[in-house]
CSV table of N, CA and C and ligand atoms in Angstrom, one decimal:
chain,number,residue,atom,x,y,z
A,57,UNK,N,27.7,25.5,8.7
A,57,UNK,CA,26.9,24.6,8.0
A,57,UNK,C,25.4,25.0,7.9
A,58,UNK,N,24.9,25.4,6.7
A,58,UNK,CA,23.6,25.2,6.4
A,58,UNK,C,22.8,23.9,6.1
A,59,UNK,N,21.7,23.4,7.8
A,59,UNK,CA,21.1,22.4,7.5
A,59,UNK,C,19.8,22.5,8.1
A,60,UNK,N,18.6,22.4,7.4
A,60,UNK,CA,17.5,22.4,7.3
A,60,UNK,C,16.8,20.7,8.0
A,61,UNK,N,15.9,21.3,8.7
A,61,UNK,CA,14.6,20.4,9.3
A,61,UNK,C,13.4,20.6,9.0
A,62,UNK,N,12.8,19.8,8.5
A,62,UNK,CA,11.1,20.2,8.0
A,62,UNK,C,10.7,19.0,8.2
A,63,UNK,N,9.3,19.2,8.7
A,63,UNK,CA,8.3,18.0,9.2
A,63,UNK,C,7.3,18.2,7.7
A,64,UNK,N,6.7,16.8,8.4
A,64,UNK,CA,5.5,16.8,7.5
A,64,UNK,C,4.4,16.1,8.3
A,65,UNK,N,3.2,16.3,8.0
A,65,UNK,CA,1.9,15.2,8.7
A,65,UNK,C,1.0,15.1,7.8
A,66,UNK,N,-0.1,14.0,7.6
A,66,UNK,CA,-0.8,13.7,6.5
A,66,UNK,C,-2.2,12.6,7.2
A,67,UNK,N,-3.2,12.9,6.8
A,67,UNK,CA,-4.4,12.1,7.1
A,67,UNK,C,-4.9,11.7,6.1
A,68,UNK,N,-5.2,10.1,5.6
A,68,UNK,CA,-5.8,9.5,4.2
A,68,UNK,C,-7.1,8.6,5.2
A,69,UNK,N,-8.4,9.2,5.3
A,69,UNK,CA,-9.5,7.8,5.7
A,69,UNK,C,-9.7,6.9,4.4
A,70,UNK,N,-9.9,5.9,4.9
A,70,UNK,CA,-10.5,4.1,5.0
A,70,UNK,C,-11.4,4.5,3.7
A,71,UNK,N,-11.7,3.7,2.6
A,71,UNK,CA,-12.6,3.7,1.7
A,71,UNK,C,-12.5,2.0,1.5
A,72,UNK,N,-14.0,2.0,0.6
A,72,UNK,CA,-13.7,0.0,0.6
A,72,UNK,C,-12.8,0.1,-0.5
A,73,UNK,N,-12.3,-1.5,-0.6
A,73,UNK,CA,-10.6,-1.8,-1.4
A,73,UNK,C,-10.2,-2.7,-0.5
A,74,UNK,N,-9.1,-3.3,-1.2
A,74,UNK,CA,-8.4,-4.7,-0.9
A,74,UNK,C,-6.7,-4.4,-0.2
A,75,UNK,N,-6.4,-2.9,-1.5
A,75,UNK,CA,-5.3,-2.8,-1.0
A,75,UNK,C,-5.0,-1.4,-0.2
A,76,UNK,N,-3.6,-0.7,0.4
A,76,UNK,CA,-3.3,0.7,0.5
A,76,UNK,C,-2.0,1.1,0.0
A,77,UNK,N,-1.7,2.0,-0.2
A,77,UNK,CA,-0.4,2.1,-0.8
A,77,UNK,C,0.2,3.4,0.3
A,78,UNK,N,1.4,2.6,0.8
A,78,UNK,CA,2.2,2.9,2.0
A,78,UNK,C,4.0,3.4,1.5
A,79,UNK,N,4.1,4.7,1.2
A,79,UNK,CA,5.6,4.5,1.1
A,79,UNK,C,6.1,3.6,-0.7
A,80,UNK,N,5.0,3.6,-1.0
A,80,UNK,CA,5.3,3.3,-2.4
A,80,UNK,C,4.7,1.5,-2.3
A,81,UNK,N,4.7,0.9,-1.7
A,81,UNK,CA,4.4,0.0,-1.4
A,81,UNK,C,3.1,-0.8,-1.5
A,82,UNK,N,2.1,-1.5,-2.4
A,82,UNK,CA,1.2,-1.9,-2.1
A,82,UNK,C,1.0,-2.7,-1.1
A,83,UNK,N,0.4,-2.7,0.2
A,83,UNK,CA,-0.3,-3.3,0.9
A,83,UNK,C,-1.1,-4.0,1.3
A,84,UNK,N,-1.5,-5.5,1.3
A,84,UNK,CA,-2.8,-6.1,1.0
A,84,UNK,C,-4.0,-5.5,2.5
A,85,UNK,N,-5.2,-5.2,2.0
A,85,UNK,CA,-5.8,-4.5,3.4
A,85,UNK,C,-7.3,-4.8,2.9
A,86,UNK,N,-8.1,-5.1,4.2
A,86,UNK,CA,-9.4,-4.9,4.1
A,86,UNK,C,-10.5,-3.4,3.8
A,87,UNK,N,-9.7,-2.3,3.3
A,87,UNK,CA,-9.6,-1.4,2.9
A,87,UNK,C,-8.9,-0.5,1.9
A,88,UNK,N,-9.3,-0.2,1.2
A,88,UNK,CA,-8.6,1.1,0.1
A,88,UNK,C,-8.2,2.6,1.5
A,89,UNK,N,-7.3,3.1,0.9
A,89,UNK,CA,-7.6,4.7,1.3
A,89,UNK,C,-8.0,5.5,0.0
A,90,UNK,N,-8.7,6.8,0.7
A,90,UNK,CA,-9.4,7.6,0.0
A,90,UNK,C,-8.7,9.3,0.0
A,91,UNK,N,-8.4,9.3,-1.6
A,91,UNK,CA,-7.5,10.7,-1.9
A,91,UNK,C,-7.8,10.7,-3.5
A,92,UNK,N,-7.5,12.2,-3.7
A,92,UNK,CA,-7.5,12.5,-4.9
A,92,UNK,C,-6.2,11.8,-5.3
A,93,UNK,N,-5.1,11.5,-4.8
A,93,UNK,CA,-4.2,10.9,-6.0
A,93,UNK,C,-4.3,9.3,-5.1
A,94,UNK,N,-3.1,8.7,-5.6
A,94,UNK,CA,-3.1,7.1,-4.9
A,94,UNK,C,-3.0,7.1,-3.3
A,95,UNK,N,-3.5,8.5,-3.1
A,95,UNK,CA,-3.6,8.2,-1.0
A,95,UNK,C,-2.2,7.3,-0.3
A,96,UNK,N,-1.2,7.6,-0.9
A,96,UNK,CA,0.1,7.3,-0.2
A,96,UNK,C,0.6,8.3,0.9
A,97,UNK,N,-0.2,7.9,2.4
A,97,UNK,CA,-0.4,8.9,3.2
A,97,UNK,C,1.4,9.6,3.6
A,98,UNK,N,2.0,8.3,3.4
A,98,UNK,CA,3.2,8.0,4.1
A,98,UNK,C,4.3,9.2,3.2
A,99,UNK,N,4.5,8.8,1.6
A,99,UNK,CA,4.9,9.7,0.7
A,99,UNK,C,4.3,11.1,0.5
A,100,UNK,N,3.2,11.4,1.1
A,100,UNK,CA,3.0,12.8,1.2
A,100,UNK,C,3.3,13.3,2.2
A,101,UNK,N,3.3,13.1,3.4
A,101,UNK,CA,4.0,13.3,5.0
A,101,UNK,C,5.9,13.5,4.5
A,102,UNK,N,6.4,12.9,3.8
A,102,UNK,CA,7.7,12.8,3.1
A,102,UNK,C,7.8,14.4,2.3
A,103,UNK,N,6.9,14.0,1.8
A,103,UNK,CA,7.5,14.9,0.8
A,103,UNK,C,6.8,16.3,1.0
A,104,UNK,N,6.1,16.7,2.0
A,104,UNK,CA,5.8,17.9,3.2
A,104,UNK,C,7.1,18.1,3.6
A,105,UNK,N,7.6,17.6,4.3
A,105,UNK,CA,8.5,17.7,4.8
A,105,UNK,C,9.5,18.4,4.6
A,106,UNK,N,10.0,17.5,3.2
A,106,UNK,CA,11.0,18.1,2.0
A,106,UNK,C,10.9,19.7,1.6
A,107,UNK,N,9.2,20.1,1.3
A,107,UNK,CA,9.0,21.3,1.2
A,107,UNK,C,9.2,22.3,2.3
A,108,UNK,N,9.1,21.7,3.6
A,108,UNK,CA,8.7,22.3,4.5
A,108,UNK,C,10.3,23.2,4.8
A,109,UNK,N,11.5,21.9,5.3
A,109,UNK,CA,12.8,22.4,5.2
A,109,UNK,C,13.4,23.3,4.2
A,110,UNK,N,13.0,23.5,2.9
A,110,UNK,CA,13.0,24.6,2.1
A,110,UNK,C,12.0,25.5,2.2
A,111,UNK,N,11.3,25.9,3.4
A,111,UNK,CA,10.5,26.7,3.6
A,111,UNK,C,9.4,27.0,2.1
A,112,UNK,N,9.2,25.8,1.1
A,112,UNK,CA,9.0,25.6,-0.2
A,112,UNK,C,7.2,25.3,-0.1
A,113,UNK,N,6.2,25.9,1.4
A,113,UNK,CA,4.8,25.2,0.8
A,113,UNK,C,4.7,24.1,1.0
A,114,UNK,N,3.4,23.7,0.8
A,114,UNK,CA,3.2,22.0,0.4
A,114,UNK,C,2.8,21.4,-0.2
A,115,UNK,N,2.6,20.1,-0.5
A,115,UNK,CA,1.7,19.6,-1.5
A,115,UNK,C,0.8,19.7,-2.3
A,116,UNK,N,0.2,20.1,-1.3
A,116,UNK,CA,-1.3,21.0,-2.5
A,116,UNK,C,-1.6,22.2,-3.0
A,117,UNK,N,0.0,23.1,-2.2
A,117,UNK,CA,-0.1,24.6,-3.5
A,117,UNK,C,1.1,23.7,-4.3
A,118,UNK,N,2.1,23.1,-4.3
A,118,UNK,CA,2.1,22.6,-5.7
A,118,UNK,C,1.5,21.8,-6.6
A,119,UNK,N,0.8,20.7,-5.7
A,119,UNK,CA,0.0,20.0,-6.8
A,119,UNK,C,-1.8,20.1,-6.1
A,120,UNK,N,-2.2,21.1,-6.9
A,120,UNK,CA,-3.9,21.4,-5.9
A,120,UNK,C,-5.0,20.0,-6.1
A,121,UNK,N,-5.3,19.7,-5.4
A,121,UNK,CA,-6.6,18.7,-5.6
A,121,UNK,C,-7.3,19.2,-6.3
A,122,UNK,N,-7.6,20.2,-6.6
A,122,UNK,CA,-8.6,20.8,-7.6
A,122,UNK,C,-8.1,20.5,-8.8
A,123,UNK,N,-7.2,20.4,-9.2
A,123,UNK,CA,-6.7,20.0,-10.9
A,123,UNK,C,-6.6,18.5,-10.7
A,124,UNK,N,-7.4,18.8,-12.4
A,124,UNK,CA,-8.0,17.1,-12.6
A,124,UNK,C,-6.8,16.5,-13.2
A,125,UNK,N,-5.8,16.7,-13.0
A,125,UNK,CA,-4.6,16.3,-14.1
A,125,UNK,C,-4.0,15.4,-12.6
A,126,UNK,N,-4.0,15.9,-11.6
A,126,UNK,CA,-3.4,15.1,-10.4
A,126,UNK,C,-4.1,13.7,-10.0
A,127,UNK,N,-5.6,13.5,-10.9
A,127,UNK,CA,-6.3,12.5,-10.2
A,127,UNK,C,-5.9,11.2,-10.4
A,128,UNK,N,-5.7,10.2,-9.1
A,128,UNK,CA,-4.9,9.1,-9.0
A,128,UNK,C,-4.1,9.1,-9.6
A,129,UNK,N,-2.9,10.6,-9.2
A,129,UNK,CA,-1.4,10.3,-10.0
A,129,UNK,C,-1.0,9.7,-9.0
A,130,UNK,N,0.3,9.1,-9.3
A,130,UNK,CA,0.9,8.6,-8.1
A,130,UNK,C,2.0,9.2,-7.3
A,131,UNK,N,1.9,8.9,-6.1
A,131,UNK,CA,2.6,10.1,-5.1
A,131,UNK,C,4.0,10.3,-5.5
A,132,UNK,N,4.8,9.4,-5.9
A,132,UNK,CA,5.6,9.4,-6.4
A,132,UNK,C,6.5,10.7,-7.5
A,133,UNK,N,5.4,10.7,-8.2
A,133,UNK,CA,5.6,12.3,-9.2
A,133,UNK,C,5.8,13.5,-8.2
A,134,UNK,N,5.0,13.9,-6.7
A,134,UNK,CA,5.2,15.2,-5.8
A,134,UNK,C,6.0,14.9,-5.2
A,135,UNK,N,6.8,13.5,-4.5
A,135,UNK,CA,8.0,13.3,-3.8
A,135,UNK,C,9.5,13.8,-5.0
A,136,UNK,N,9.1,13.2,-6.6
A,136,UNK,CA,10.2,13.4,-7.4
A,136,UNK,C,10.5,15.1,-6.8
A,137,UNK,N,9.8,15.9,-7.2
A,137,UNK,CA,9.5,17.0,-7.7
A,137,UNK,C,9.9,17.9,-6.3
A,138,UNK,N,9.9,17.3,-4.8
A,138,UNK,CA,10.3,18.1,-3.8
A,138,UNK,C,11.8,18.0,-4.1
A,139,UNK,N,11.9,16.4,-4.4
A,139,UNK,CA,13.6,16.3,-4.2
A,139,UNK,C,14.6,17.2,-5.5
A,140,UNK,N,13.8,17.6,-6.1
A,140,UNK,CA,14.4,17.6,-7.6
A,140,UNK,C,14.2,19.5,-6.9
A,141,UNK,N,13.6,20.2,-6.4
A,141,UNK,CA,13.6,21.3,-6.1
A,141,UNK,C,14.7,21.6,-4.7
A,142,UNK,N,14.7,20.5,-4.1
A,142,UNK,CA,16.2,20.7,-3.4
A,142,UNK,C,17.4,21.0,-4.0
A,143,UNK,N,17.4,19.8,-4.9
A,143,UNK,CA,18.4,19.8,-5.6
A,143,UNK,C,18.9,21.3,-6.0
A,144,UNK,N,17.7,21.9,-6.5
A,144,UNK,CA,18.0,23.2,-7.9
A,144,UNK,C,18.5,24.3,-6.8
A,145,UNK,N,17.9,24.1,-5.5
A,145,UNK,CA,18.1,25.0,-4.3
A,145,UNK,C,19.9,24.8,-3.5
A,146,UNK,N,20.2,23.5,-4.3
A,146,UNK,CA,21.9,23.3,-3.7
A,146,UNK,C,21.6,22.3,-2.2
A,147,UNK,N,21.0,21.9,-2.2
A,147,UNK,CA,20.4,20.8,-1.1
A,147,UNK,C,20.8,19.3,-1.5
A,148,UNK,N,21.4,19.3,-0.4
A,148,UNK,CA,21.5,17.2,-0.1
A,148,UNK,C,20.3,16.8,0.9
A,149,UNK,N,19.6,15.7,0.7
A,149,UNK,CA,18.8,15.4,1.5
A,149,UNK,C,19.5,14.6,2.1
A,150,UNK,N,19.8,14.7,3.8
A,150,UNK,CA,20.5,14.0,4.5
A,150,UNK,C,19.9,12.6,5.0
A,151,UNK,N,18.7,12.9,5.8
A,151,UNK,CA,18.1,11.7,6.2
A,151,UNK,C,16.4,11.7,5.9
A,152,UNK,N,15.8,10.7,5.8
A,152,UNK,CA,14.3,11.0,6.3
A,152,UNK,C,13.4,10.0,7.6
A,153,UNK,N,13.2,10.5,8.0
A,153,UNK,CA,12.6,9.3,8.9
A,153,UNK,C,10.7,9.5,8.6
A,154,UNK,N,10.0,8.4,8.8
A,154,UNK,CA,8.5,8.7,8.7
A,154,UNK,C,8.1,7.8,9.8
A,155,UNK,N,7.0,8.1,10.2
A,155,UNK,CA,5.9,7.1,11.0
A,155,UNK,C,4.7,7.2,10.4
A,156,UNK,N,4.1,5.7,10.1
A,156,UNK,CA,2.7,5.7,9.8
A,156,UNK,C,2.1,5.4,11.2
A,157,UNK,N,0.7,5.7,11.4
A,157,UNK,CA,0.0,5.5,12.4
A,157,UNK,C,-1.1,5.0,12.2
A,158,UNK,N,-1.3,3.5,12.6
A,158,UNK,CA,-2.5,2.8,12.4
A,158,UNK,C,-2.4,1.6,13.0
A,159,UNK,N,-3.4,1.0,13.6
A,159,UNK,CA,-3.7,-0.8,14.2
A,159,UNK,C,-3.4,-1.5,13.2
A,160,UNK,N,-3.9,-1.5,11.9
A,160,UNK,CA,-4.0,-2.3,10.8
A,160,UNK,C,-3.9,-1.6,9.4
A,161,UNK,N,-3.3,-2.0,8.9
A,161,UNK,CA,-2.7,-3.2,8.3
A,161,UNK,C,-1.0,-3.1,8.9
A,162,UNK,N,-0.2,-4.2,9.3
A,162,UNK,CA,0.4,-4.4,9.9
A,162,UNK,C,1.6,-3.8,8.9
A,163,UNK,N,2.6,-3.0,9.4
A,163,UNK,CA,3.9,-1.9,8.7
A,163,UNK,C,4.8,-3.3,8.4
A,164,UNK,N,5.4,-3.7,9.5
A,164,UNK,CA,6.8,-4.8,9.9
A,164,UNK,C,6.6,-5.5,8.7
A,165,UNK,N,6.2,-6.2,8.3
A,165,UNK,CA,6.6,-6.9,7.0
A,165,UNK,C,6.7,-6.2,6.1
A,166,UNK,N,6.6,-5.0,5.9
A,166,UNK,CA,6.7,-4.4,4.1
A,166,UNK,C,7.9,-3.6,4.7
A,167,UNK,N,8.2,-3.1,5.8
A,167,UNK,CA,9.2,-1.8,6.1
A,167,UNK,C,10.3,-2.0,5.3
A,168,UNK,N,11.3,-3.1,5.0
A,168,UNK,CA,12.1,-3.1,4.0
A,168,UNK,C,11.9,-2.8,2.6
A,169,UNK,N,11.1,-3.1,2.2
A,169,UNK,CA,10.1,-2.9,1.0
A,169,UNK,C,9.8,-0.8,0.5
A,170,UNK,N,9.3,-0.8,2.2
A,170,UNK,CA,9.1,1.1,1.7
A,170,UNK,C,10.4,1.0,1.8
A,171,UNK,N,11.4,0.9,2.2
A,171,UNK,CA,12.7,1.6,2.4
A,171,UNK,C,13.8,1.7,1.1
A,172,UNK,N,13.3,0.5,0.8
A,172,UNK,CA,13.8,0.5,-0.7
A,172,UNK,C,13.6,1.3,-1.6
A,173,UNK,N,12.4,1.5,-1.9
A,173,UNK,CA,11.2,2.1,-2.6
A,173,UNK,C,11.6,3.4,-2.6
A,174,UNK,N,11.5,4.1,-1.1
A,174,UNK,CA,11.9,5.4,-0.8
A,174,UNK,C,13.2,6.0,-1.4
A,175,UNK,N,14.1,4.9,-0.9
A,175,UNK,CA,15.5,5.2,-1.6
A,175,UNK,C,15.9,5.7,-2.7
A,176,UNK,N,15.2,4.4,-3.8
A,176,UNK,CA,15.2,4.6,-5.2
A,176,UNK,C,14.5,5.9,-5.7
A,177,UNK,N,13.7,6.3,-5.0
A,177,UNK,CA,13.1,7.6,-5.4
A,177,UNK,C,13.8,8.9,-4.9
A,178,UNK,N,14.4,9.0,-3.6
A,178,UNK,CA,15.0,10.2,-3.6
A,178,UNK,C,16.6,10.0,-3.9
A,179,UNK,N,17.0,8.7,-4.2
A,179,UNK,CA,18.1,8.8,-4.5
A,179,UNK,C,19.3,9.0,-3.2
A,180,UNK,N,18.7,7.8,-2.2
A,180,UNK,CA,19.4,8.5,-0.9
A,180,UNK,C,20.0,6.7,-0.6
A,181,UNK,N,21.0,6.6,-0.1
A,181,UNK,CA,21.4,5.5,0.8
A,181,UNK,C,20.0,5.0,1.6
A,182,UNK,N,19.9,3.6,1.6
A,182,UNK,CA,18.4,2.8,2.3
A,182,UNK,C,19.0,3.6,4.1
A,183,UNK,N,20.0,3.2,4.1
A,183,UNK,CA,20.1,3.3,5.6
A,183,UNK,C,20.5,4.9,6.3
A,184,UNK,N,19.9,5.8,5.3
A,184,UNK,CA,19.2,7.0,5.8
A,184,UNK,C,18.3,7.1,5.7
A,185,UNK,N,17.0,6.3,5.2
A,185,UNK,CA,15.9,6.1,5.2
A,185,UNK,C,15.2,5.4,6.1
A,186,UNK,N,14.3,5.9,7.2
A,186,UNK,CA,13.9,5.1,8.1
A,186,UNK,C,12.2,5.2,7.5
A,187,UNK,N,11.7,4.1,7.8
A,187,UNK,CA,10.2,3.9,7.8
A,187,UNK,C,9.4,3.2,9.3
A,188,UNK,N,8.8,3.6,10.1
A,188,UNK,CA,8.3,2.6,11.5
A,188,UNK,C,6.9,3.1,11.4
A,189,UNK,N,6.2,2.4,12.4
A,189,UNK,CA,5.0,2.1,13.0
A,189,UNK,C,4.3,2.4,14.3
A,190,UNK,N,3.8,2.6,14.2
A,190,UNK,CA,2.7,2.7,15.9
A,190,UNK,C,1.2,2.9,16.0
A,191,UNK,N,1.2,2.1,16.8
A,191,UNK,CA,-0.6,2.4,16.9
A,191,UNK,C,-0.7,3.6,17.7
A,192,UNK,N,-2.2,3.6,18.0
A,192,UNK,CA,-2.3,4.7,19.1
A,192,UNK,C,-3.3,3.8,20.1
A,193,UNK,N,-3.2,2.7,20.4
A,193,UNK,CA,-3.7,2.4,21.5
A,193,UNK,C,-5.5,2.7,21.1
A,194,UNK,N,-5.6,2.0,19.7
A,194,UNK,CA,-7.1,2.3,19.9
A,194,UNK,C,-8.3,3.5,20.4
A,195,UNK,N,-6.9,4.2,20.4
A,195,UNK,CA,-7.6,5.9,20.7
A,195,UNK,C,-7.8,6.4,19.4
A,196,UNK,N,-8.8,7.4,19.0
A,196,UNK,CA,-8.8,8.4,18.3
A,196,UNK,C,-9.1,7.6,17.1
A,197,UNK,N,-9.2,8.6,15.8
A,197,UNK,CA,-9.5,7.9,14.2
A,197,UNK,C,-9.0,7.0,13.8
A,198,UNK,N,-7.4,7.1,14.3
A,198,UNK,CA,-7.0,5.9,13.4
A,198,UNK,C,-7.1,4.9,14.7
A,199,UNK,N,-7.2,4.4,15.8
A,199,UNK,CA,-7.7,3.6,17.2
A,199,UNK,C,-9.1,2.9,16.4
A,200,UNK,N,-9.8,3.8,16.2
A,200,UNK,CA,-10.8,3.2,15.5
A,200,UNK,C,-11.3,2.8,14.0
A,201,UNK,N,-9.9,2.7,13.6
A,201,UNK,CA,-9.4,2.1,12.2
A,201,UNK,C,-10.5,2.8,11.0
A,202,UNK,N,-10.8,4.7,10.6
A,202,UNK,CA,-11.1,5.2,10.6
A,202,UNK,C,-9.9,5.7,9.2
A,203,UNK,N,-8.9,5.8,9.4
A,203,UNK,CA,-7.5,6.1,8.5
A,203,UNK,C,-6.8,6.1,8.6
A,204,UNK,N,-5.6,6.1,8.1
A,204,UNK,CA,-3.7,6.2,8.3
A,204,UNK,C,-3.7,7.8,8.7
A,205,UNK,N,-2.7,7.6,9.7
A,205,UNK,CA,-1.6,8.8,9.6
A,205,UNK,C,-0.3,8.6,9.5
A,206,UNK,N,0.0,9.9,8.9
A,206,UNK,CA,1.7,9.8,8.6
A,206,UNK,C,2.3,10.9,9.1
A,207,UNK,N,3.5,11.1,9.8
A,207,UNK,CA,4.4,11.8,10.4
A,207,UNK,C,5.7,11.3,9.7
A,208,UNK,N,6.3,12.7,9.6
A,208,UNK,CA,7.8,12.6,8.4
A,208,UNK,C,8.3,13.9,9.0
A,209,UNK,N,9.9,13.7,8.8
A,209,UNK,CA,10.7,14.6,9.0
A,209,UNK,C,12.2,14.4,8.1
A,210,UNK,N,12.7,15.4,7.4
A,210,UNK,CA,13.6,15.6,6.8
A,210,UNK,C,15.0,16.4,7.3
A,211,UNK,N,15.8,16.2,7.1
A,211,UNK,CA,16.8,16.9,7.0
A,211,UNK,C,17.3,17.0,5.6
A,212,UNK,N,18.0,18.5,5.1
A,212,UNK,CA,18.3,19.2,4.0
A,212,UNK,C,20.3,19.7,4.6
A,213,UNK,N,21.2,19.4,3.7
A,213,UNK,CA,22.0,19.8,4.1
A,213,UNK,C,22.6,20.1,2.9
A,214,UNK,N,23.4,22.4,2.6
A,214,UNK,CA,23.9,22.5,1.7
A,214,UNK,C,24.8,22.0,1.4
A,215,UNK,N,25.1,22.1,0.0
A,215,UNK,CA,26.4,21.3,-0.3
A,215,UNK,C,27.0,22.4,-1.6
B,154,MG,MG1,-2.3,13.4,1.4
């Protein structure tokens, strides 16, 4: 069996704003995040990932921040575009799991919401989609509510 593991990690800081966009998900927040596209730290950590198990690069040699065509696209378009390059490679995406990392704004109530979201987008069963949470104990940038991080991992299985 040919089956592939690739991670992903992603950092979006804090900008002023009301909302953040988590996994496809708006989020009501005392803060915006700050990115050249809709700073969906969660769906870029995802879809690293995807590239990463096809040994495929990452997000930004496919889609560069320097090109003004990517500005506040939505993440959505670079997660299609990993899965759709599995595909052409003969790849099932087995599972994905992610973690955001932040004190605030609180995951648990939208997690059903990303997981949905996620699904519909890569076209996977919800319940190989995991989304969770953790702080870090007030340590470090995002401790001091500074920005999101996101941690992702995929699995790729031929078919
Ligand atoms: Mg990013």
């Amino acid at each position: 069996m040919d089956i592939r593991l690739g991670n992903g990690f992603d950092v979006h800081r804090f900008e002023p704003g009301d909302h953040v966009r988590l996994c496809g998900v708006s989020v009501p927040h005392s803060h915006g995040l700050n990115g050249h596209s809709d700073a969906d730290v969660g769906m870029h950590a995802i879809t690293d990932a995807i590239y990463g198990a096809l040994g495929a690069g990452d997000i930004g040699q496919h889609f560069p921040p320097s090109d003004p065509q990517w500005k506040g696209a939505e993440s959505h378009i670079f997660l299609r575009h990993a899965c759709e390059l599995a595909r052409e490679r003969g790849f099932a995406i087995g599972n994905v799991d992610c973690t955001l990392i932040c004190e605030r704004p609180k995951i648990g109530p939208h997690q059903d919401a990303m997981k949905t979201c996620l699904a519909q987008i890569i076209g996977l069963a919800a319940d190989r989609i995991s989304v969770k949470a953790t702080t870090s104990e007030r340590l470090g940038f995002t401790g001091r509510e500074e920005g999101i991080a996101a941690l992702a991992t995929a699995t790729l299985v031929k078919v």
